[in-house]
mmCIF file of C-alpha atoms and ligand atoms in Angstrom:
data_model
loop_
_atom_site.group_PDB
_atom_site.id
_atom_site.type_symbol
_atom_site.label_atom_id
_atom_site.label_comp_id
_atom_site.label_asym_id
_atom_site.label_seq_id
_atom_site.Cartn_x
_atom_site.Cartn_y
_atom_site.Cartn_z
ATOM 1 C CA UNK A 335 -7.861 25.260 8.231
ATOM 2 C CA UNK A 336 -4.730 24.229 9.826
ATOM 3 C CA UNK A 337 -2.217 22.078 7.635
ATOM 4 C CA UNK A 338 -0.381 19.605 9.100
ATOM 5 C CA UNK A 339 2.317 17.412 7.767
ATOM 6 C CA UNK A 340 2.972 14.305 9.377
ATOM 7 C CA UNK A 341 6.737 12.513 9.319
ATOM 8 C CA UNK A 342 6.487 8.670 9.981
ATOM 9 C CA UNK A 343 8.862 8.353 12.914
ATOM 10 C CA UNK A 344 8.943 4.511 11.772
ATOM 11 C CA UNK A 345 10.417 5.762 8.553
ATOM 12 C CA UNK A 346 13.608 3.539 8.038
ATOM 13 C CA UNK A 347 13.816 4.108 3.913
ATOM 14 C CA UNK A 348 17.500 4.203 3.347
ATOM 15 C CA UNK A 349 18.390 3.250 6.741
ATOM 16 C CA UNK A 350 21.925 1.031 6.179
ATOM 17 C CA UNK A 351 21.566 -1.762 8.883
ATOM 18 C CA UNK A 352 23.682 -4.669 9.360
ATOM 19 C CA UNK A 353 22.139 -8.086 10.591
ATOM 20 C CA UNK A 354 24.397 -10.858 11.687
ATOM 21 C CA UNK A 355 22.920 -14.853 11.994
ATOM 22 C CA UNK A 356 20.783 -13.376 8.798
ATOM 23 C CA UNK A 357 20.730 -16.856 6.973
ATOM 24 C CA UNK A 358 17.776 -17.915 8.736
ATOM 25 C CA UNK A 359 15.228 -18.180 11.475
ATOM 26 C CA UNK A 360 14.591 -15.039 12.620
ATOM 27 C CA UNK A 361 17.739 -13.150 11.496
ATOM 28 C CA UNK A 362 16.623 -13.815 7.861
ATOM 29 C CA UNK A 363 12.761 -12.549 9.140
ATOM 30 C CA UNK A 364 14.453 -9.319 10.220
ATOM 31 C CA UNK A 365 16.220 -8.804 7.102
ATOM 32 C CA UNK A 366 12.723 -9.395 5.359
ATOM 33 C CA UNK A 367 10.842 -7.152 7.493
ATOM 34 C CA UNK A 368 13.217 -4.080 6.813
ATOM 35 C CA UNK A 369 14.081 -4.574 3.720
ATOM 36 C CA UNK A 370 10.529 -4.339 2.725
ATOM 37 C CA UNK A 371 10.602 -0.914 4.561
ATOM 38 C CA UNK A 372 13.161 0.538 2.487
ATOM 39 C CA UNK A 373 16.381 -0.336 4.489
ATOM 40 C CA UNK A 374 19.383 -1.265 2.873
ATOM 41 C CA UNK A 375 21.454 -4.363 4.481
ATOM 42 C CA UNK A 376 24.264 -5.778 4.537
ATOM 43 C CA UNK A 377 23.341 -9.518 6.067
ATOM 44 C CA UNK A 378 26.253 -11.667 7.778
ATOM 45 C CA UNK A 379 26.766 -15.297 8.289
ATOM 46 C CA UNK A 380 29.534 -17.608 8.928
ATOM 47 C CA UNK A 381 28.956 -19.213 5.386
ATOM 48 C CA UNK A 382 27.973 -16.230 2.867
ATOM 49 C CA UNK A 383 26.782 -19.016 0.154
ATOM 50 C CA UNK A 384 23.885 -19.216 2.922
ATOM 51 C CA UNK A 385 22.811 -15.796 2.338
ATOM 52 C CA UNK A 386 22.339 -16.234 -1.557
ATOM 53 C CA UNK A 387 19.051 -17.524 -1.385
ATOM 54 C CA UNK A 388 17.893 -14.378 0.704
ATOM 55 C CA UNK A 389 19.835 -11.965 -0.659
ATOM 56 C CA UNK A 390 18.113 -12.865 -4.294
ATOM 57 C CA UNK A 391 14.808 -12.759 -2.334
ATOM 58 C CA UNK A 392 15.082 -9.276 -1.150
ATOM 59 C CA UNK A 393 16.580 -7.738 -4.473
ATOM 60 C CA UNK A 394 13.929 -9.717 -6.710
ATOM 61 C CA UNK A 395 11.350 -7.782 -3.949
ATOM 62 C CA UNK A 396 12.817 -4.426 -5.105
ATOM 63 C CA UNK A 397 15.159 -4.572 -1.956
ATOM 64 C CA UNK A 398 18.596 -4.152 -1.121
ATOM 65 C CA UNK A 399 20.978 -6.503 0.069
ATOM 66 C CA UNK A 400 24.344 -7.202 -0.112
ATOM 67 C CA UNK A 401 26.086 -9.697 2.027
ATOM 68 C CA UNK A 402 29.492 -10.623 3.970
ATOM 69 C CA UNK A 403 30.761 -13.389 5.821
ATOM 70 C CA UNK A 404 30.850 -12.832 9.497
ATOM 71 C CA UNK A 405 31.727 -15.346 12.395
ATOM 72 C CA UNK A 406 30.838 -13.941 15.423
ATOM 73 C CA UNK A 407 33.736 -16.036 17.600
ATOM 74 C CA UNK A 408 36.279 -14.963 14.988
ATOM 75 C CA UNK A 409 38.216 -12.696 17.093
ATOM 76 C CA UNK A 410 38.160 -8.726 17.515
ATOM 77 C CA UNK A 411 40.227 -8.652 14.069
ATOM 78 C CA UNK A 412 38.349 -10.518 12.121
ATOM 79 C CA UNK A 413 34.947 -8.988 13.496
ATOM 80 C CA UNK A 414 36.348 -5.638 13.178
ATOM 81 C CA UNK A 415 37.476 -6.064 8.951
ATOM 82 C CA UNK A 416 34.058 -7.480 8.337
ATOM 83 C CA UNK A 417 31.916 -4.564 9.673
ATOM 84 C CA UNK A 418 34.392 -2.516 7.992
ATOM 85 C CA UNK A 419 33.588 -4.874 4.663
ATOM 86 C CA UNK A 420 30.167 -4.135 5.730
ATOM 87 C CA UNK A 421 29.874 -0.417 6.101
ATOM 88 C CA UNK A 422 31.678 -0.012 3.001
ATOM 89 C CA UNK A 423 29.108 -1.856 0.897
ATOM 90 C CA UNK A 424 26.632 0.337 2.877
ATOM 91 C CA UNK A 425 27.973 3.186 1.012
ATOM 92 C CA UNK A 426 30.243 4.050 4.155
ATOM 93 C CA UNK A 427 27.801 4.382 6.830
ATOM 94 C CA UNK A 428 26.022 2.467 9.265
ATOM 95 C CA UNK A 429 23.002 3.423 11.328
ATOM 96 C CA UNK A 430 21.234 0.433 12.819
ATOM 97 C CA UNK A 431 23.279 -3.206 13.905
ATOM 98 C CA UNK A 432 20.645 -6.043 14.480
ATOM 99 C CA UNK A 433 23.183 -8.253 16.567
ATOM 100 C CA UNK A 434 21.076 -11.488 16.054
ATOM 101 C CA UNK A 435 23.500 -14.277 16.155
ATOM 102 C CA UNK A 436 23.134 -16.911 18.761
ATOM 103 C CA UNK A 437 23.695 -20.562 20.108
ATOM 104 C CA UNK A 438 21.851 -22.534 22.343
ATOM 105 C CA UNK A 439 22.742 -25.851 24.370
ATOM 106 C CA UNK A 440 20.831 -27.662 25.718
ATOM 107 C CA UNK A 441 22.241 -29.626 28.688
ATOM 108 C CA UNK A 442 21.283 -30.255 32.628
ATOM 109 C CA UNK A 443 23.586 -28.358 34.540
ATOM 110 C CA UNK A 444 25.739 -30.849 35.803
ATOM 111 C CA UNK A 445 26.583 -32.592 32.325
ATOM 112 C CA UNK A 446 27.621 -29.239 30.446
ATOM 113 C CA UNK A 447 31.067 -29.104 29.859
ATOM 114 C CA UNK A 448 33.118 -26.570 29.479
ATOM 115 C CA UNK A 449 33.265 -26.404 25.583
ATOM 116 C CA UNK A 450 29.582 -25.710 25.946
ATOM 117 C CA UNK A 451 30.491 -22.811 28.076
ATOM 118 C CA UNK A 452 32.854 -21.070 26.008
ATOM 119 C CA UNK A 453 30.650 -21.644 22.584
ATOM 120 C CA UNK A 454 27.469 -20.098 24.162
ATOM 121 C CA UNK A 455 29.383 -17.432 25.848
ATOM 122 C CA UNK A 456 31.623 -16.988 23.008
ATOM 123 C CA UNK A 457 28.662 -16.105 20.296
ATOM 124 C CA UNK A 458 25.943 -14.716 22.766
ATOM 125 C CA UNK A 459 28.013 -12.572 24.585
ATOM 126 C CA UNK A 460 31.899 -12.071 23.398
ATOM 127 C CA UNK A 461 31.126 -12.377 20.080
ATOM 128 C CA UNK A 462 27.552 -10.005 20.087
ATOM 129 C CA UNK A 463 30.047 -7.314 22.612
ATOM 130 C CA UNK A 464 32.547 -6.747 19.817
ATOM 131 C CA UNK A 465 30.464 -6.600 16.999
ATOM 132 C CA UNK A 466 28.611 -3.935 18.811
ATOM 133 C CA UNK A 467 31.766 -2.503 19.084
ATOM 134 C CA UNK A 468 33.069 -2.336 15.873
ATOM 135 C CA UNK A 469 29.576 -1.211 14.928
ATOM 136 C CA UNK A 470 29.817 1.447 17.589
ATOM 137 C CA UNK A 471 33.164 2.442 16.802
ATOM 138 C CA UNK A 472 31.409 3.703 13.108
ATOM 139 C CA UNK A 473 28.096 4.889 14.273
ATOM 140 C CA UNK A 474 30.178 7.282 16.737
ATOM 141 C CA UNK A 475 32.777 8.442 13.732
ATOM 142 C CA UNK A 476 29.152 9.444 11.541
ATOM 143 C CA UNK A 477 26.105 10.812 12.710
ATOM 144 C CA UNK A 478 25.175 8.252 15.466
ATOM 145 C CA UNK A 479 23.195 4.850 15.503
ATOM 146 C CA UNK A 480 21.406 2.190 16.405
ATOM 147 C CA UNK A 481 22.884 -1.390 18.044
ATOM 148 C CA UNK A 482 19.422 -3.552 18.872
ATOM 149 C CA UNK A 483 20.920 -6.591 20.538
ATOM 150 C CA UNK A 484 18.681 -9.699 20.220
ATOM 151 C CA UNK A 485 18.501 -11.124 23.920
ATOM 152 C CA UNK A 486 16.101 -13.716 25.303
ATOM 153 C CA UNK A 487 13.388 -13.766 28.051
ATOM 154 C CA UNK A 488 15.594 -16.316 29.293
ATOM 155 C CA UNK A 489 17.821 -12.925 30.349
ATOM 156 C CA UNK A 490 15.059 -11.858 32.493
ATOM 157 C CA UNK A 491 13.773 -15.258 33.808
ATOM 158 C CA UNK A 492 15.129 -19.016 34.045
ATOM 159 C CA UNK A 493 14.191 -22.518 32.810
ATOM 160 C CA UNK A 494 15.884 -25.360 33.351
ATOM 161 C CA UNK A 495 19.178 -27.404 31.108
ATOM 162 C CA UNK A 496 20.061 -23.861 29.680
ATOM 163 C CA UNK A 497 22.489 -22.386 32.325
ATOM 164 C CA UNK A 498 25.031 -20.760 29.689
ATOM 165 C CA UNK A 499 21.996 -19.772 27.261
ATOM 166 C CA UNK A 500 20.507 -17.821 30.413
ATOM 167 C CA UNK A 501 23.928 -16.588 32.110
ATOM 168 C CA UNK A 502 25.015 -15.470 28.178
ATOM 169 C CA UNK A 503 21.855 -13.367 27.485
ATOM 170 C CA UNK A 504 21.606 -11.970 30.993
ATOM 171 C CA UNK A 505 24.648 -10.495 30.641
ATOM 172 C CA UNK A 506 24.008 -9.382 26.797
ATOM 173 C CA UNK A 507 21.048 -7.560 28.873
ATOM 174 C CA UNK A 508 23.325 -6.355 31.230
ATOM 175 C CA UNK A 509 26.032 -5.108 28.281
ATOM 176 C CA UNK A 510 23.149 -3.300 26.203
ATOM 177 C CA UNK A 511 22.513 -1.440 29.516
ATOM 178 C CA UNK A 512 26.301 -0.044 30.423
ATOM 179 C CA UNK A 513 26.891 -0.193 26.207
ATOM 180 C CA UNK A 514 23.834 2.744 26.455
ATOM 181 C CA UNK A 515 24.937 4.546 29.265
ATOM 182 C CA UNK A 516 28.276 5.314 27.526
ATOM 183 C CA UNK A 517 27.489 5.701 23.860
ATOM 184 C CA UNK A 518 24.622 7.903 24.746
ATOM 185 C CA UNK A 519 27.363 11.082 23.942
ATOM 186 C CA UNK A 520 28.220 9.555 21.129
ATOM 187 C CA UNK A 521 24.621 9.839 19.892
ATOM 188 C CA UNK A 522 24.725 5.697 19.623
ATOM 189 C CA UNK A 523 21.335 4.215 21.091
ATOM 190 C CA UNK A 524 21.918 0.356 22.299
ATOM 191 C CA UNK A 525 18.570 -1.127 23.106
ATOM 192 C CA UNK A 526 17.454 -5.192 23.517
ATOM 193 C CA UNK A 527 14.621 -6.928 22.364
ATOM 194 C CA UNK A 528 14.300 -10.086 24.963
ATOM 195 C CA UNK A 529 11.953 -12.510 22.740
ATOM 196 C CA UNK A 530 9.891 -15.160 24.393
ATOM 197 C CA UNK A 531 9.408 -18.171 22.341
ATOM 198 C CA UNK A 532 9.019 -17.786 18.642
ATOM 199 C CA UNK A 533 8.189 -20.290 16.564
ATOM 200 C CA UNK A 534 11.392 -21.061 14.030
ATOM 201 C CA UNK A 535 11.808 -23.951 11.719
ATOM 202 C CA UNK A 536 14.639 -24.890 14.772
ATOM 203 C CA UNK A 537 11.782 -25.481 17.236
ATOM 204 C CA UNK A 538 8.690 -26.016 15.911
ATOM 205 C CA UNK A 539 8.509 -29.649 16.300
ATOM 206 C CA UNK A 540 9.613 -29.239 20.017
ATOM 207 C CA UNK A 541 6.740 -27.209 21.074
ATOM 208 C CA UNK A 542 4.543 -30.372 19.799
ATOM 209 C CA UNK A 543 6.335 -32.729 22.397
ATOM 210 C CA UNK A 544 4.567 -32.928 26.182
ATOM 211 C CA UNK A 545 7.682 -30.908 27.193
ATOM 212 C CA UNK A 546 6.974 -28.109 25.019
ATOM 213 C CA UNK A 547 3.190 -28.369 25.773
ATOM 214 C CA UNK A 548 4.235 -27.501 29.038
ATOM 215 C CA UNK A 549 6.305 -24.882 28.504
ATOM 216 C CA UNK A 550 3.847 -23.080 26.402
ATOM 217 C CA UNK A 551 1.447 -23.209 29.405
ATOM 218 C CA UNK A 552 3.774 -21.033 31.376
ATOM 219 C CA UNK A 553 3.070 -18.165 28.605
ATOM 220 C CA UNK A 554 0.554 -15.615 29.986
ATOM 221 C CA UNK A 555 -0.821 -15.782 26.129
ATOM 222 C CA UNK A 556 -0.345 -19.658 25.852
ATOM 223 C CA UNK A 557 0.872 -19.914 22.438
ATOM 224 C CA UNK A 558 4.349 -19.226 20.416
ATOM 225 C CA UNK A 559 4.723 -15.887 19.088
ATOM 226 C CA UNK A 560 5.327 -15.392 15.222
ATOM 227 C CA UNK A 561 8.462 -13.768 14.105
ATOM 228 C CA UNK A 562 6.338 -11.703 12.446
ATOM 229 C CA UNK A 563 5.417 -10.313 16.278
ATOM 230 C CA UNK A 564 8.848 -9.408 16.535
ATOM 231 C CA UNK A 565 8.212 -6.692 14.174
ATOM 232 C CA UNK A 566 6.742 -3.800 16.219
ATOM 233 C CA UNK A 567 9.757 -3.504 18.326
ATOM 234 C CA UNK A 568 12.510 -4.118 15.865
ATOM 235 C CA UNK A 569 11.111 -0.693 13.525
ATOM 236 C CA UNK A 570 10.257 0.797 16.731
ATOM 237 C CA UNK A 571 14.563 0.077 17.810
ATOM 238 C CA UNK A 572 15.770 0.436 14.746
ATOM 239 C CA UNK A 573 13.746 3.905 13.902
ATOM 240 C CA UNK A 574 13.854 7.445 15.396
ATOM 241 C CA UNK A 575 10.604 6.400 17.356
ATOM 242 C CA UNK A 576 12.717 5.360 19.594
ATOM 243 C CA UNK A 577 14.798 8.521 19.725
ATOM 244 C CA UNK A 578 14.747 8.967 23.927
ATOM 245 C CA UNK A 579 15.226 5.367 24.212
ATOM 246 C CA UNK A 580 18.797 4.063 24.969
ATOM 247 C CA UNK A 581 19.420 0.863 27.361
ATOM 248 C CA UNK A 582 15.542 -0.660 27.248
ATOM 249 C CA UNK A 583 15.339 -4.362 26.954
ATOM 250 C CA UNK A 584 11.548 -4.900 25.667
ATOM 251 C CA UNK A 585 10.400 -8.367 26.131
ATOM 252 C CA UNK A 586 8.138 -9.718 23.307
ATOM 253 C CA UNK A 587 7.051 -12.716 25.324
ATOM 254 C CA UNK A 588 3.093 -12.934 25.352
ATOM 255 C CA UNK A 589 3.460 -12.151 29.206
ATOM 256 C CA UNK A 590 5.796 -14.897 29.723
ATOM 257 C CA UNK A 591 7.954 -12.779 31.924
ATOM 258 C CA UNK A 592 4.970 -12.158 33.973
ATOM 259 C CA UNK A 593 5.135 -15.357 36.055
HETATM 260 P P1 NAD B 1207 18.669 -19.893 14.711
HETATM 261 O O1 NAD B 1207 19.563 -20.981 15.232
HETATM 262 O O2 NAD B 1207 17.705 -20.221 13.637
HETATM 263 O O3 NAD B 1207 19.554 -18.649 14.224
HETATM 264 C C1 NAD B 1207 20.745 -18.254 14.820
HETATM 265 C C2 NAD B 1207 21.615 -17.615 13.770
HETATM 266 O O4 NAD B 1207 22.877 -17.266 14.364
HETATM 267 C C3 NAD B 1207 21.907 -18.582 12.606
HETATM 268 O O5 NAD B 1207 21.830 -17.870 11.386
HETATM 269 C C4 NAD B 1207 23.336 -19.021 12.902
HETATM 270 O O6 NAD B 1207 24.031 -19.405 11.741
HETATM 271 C C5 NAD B 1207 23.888 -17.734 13.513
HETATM 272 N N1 NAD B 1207 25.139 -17.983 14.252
HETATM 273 C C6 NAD B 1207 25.380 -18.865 15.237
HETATM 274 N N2 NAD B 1207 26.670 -18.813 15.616
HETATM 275 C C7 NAD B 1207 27.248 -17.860 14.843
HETATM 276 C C8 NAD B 1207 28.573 -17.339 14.729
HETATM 277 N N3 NAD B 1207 29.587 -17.820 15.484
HETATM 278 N N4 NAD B 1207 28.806 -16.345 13.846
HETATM 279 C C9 NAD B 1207 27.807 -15.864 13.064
HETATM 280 N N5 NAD B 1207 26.550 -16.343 13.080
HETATM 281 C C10 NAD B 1207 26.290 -17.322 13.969
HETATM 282 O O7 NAD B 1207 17.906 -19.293 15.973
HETATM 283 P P2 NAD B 1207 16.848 -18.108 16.064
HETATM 284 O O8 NAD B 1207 15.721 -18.641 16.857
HETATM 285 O O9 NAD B 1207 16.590 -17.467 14.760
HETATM 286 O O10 NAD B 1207 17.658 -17.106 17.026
HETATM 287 C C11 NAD B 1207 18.127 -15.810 16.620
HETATM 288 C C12 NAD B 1207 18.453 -15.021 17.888
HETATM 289 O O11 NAD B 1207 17.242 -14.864 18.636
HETATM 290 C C13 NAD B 1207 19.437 -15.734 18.821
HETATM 291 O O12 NAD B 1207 20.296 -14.793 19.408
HETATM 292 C C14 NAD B 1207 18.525 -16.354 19.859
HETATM 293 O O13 NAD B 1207 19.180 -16.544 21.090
HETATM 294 C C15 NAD B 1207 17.432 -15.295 19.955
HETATM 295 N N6 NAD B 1207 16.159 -15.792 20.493
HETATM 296 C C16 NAD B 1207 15.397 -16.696 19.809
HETATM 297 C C17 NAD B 1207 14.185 -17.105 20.362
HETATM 298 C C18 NAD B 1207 13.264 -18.076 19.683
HETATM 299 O O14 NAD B 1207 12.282 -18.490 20.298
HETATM 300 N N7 NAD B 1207 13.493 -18.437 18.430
HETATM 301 C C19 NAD B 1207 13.785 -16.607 21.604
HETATM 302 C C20 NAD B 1207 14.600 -15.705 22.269
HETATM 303 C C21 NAD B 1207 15.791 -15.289 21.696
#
């Protein structure tokens, strides 16, 4: 009889991950999801009171969490002392970034101004660049990492009165790409998940209106994905199952990308 021992390649116990935007929607899923596989995090938000709530969660599940306060348009500085804040309370080491934070405005094209520019390009794209840096920057000095940039299907594809949103994630799409082909050496792995529409507390009741009705009919699958669908990719990203992956954007979209 032949033994055989079998390693789960999803195996992320001890794993220290950061996850910015982690005070809710589906930053604060993530967090759930791998805490409850034996992670450790360190969750950021603008506001750390925010992250209380969740943080108590997580730890009353057994978990671990610890949090910092993280704004995303802060400046290379300011981004750059809380990751450091961050790997610290990760026991100095990080292995996985879940760079979650994002904005949205919602705006026909010819009424944005540019405020709305620079605050959607600022968080989605600026801001998610240098955290990934920072984060980077410490995965390179240890034994390698993880980034898993949260981009949209909106990267991929267009709809209408979101022309920053779209521009902002196509290039995050675009970043995770040329971010890959360089850190590669550095044994750093940068990978997307492009989301389709998930239902969030932020946009539930929009998907009830005749314009979200319509929307949802342009999803191969016509219905919203759970955050909970989200899952499969994010332990996939985030584990060494993904070992030979570095630059893949996997859309989670029920086939919305598909036309
Ligand atoms: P959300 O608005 O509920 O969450 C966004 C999070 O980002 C919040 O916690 C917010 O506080 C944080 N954030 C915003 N600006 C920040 C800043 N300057 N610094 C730090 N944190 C900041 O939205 P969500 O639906 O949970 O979106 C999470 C991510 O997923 C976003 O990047 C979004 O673009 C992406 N996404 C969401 C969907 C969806 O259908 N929900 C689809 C595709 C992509």
């Amino acid at each position: 009889m032949t033994t055989t021992t079998t390693t789960n390649p999803f195996d992320i116990t001890g794993r220290a991950i950061l996850i910015t935007g982690a005070s809710q929607g589906l930053g604060a899923s993530f967090a759930r999801t791998l805490a409850a596989h034996g992670a450790r995090l360190v969750l950021a938000a603008r506001q750390v009171e925010k992250l209380a709530a969740l943080e108590a969660e997580i730890t009353a599940a057994g978990g671990e969490a610890a949090s910092v306060a993280l704004d995303v348009t802060a400046g290379s500085a300011a981004i750059d002392a809380a990751v450091e804040e961050a790997t610290q309370k990760l026991g100095g080491r990080l292995d996985v970034l879940v760079n979650n934070a994002g904005v949205a405005v919602s705006k026909p094209v010819l009424q944005l101004t540019e405020d709305d520019w620079d605050r959607t390009v600022d968080t989605n794209l600026k801001g998610a660049f240098l955290v990934a840096q920072a984060a980077a920057k410490r995965m390179a000095a240890g034994t390698g990492g993880s980034i898993v940039n949260i981009a949209s299907v909106l990267g991929l594809s267009v709809i209408g009165n979101l022309v920053p949103y779209c521009a902002s994630k196509a290039g995050m799409i675009h970043m995770t790409k040329a971010m890959g082909l360089e850190l590669a050496k550095s044994g750093v792995r940068v990978n997307a998940i492009a989301p389709g529409y998930i239902e969030t507390d932020i946009n539930a009741d929009f998907f009830e209106t005749e314009g979200g009705k319509r929307l949802l009919r342009k999803v191969a699958q016509r219905r919203l994905g759970a955050a909970s669908e989200l899952d499969g990719a994010l332990l996939l990203l985030a584990s060494d199952a993904s070992s030979f992956m570095t630059g893949a954007v996997l859309a989670v979209d029920g086939g919305f990308t598909l036309g």
